[in-house]
Amino acid sequence: MNLNSNAAKKAMVKLSMPSYSIYGDVTDETSFKKNIKIKVGINTIANENILGEPTCSYEDFKKEYDAFFAIEPMERLRDVRNYKLSKTDWSQSPDVPDSLKTKYQTYRQELRDLPAKSGIDPKIDDVEGLLIDSSVTWPNEPS
């Protein structure tokens, strides 16, 4: 299983293992113990990490990972939505004409309402974990 880095990080933190490295696919208990190493200390002479095995089972990790992975698409949608909102902050300045300001107020409200919109099903790229923009029907920014 190729791990989504955001979901894996959140799962590891929740399982009290915030400092770790992943060296390969994780599909079962054996690959989990082999491919995930926890930083347990540092060799100050060689300035190298001292690594150990995870302190939980694959099942515990998978349960947390799956829960975070399920919400990851909506998290990425909110990230892109927030970026789009930040790009239009200028439109609400006092010196912007009311006709343009009103158009942008409508657009910005549509962006804010998007995550709660019925039937929305954002998708993320399996490799990069980024939102697939075409999986969301975005409101049109005023021109």
Short mmCIF file of C-alpha atoms in Angstrom, two decimals:
data_model
loop_
_atom_site.label_atom_id
_atom_site.label_comp_id
_atom_site.label_asym_id
_atom_site.label_seq_id
_atom_site.Cartn_x
_atom_site.Cartn_y
_atom_site.Cartn_z
CA MET A 1 0.00 0.00 0.00
CA ASN A 2 1.43 3.36 -1.00
CA LEU A 3 0.92 5.56 2.02
CA ASN A 4 -0.53 9.04 1.83
CA SER A 5 2.09 11.06 3.70
CA ASN A 6 -0.42 13.38 5.39
CA ALA A 7 -2.59 10.53 6.68
CA ALA A 8 0.48 8.53 7.76
CA LYS A 9 1.90 11.51 9.66
CA LYS A 10 -1.38 12.15 11.48
CA ALA A 11 -1.72 8.46 12.36
CA MET A 12 1.84 8.26 13.68
CA VAL A 13 1.40 11.39 15.79
CA LYS A 14 -1.88 10.11 17.22
CA LEU A 15 -0.13 6.85 18.09
CA SER A 16 2.60 8.83 19.93
CA MET A 17 5.29 8.22 17.32
CA PRO A 18 5.86 11.69 15.80
CA SER A 19 9.43 11.09 14.61
CA TYR A 20 9.67 8.25 12.10
CA SER A 21 10.87 7.19 8.65
CA ILE A 22 9.09 5.04 6.08
CA TYR A 23 11.32 2.89 3.86
CA GLY A 24 8.82 1.04 1.69
CA ASP A 25 5.30 -0.28 1.25
CA VAL A 26 3.26 -1.23 4.30
CA THR A 27 0.78 -4.04 3.74
CA ASP A 28 0.91 -6.22 6.86
CA GLU A 29 2.54 -6.60 10.28
CA THR A 30 5.85 -7.81 8.81
CA SER A 31 6.23 -4.95 6.31
CA PHE A 32 5.06 -2.49 8.98
CA LYS A 33 7.84 -3.53 11.36
CA LYS A 34 10.39 -3.69 8.52
CA ASN A 35 9.57 -0.46 6.66
CA ILE A 36 8.60 1.96 9.43
CA LYS A 37 11.31 2.96 11.87
CA ILE A 38 10.86 5.22 14.88
CA LYS A 39 13.51 7.70 15.97
CA VAL A 40 14.28 6.72 19.55
CA GLY A 41 17.43 8.77 20.06
CA ILE A 42 20.49 10.27 18.45
CA ASN A 43 24.12 9.20 18.40
CA THR A 44 25.79 12.49 19.27
CA ILE A 45 29.23 11.32 18.17
CA ALA A 46 28.14 10.34 14.65
CA ASN A 47 25.15 12.72 14.59
CA GLU A 48 22.93 9.86 13.40
CA ASN A 49 19.44 8.85 14.43
CA ILE A 50 18.97 5.74 16.53
CA LEU A 51 15.99 3.89 15.07
CA GLY A 52 13.66 1.33 16.59
CA GLU A 53 10.53 -0.60 15.69
CA PRO A 54 7.07 0.97 15.94
CA THR A 55 5.47 0.76 19.38
CA CYS A 56 2.06 -0.31 18.07
CA SER A 57 0.69 -3.05 15.83
CA TYR A 58 -0.02 -2.80 12.13
CA GLU A 59 -3.76 -3.09 12.91
CA ASP A 60 -3.61 -0.07 15.25
CA PHE A 61 -1.69 1.92 12.65
CA LYS A 62 -4.03 0.86 9.81
CA LYS A 63 -7.12 1.81 11.82
CA GLU A 64 -5.79 5.33 12.46
CA TYR A 65 -4.34 5.68 8.97
CA ASP A 66 -7.62 4.67 7.31
CA ALA A 67 -9.57 7.15 9.43
CA PHE A 68 -7.25 10.02 8.47
CA PHE A 69 -7.05 8.89 4.84
CA ALA A 70 -10.86 8.97 4.58
CA ILE A 71 -10.96 12.68 5.46
CA GLU A 72 -7.88 13.63 3.43
CA PRO A 73 -9.74 14.61 0.21
CA MET A 74 -11.95 17.07 2.09
CA GLU A 75 -8.90 18.45 3.92
CA ARG A 76 -7.18 19.10 0.58
CA LEU A 77 -10.38 20.70 -0.78
CA ARG A 78 -10.41 23.08 2.19
CA ASP A 79 -6.73 23.91 1.60
CA VAL A 80 -7.40 24.87 -2.04
CA ARG A 81 -10.60 26.68 -1.06
CA ASN A 82 -8.72 28.71 1.57
CA TYR A 83 -6.05 29.59 -0.98
CA LYS A 84 -8.71 30.78 -3.42
CA LEU A 85 -10.29 32.87 -0.64
CA SER A 86 -6.95 34.42 0.27
CA LYS A 87 -6.35 35.39 -3.36
CA THR A 88 -9.57 37.43 -3.30
CA ASP A 89 -9.16 39.17 0.07
CA TRP A 90 -8.33 42.37 -1.80
CA SER A 91 -11.87 42.45 -3.18
CA GLN A 92 -13.31 43.35 0.23
CA SER A 93 -11.22 46.48 0.77
CA PRO A 94 -13.07 49.76 1.30
CA ASP A 95 -11.67 51.23 -1.94
CA VAL A 96 -13.16 48.47 -4.18
CA PRO A 97 -16.30 49.59 -6.04
CA ASP A 98 -19.50 48.14 -4.54
CA SER A 99 -20.53 46.45 -7.79
CA LEU A 100 -17.28 44.44 -7.91
CA LYS A 101 -17.23 43.89 -4.13
CA THR A 102 -20.74 42.39 -4.26
CA LYS A 103 -19.75 39.95 -7.04
CA TYR A 104 -16.78 38.81 -4.99
CA GLN A 105 -18.86 38.51 -1.82
CA THR A 106 -21.11 36.05 -3.66
CA TYR A 107 -18.12 34.14 -5.04
CA ARG A 108 -16.43 33.98 -1.66
CA GLN A 109 -19.60 32.74 0.02
CA GLU A 110 -19.92 30.00 -2.63
CA LEU A 111 -16.34 28.96 -1.81
CA ARG A 112 -17.10 28.89 1.92
CA ASP A 113 -20.24 26.81 1.33
CA LEU A 114 -18.48 24.29 -0.92
CA PRO A 115 -17.35 21.74 1.73
CA ALA A 116 -20.93 21.40 3.04
CA LYS A 117 -22.42 21.10 -0.44
CA SER A 118 -24.42 17.91 -0.96
CA GLY A 119 -22.91 15.34 -3.29
CA ILE A 120 -19.40 16.76 -3.31
CA ASP A 121 -16.79 14.01 -3.66
CA PRO A 122 -13.26 15.43 -3.99
CA LYS A 123 -10.48 13.07 -5.11
CA ILE A 124 -6.79 13.17 -4.34
CA ASP A 125 -3.82 11.96 -6.34
CA ASP A 126 -2.54 8.66 -4.91
CA VAL A 127 1.11 9.57 -5.35
CA GLU A 128 1.32 13.23 -4.37
CA GLY A 129 -1.75 13.42 -2.14
CA LEU A 130 -2.88 16.60 -3.91
CA LEU A 131 -6.45 17.47 -4.78
CA ILE A 132 -7.46 16.54 -8.32
CA ASP A 133 -8.88 19.90 -9.33
CA SER A 134 -11.22 18.41 -11.93
CA SER A 135 -12.96 16.34 -9.22
CA VAL A 136 -14.54 19.53 -7.83
CA THR A 137 -16.88 21.95 -9.56
CA TRP A 138 -15.53 25.28 -8.40
CA PRO A 139 -17.57 28.49 -8.51
CA ASN A 140 -16.50 30.90 -11.23
CA GLU A 141 -14.40 33.79 -10.04
CA PRO A 142 -15.81 37.15 -11.18
CA SER A 143 -13.90 38.96 -13.87
#
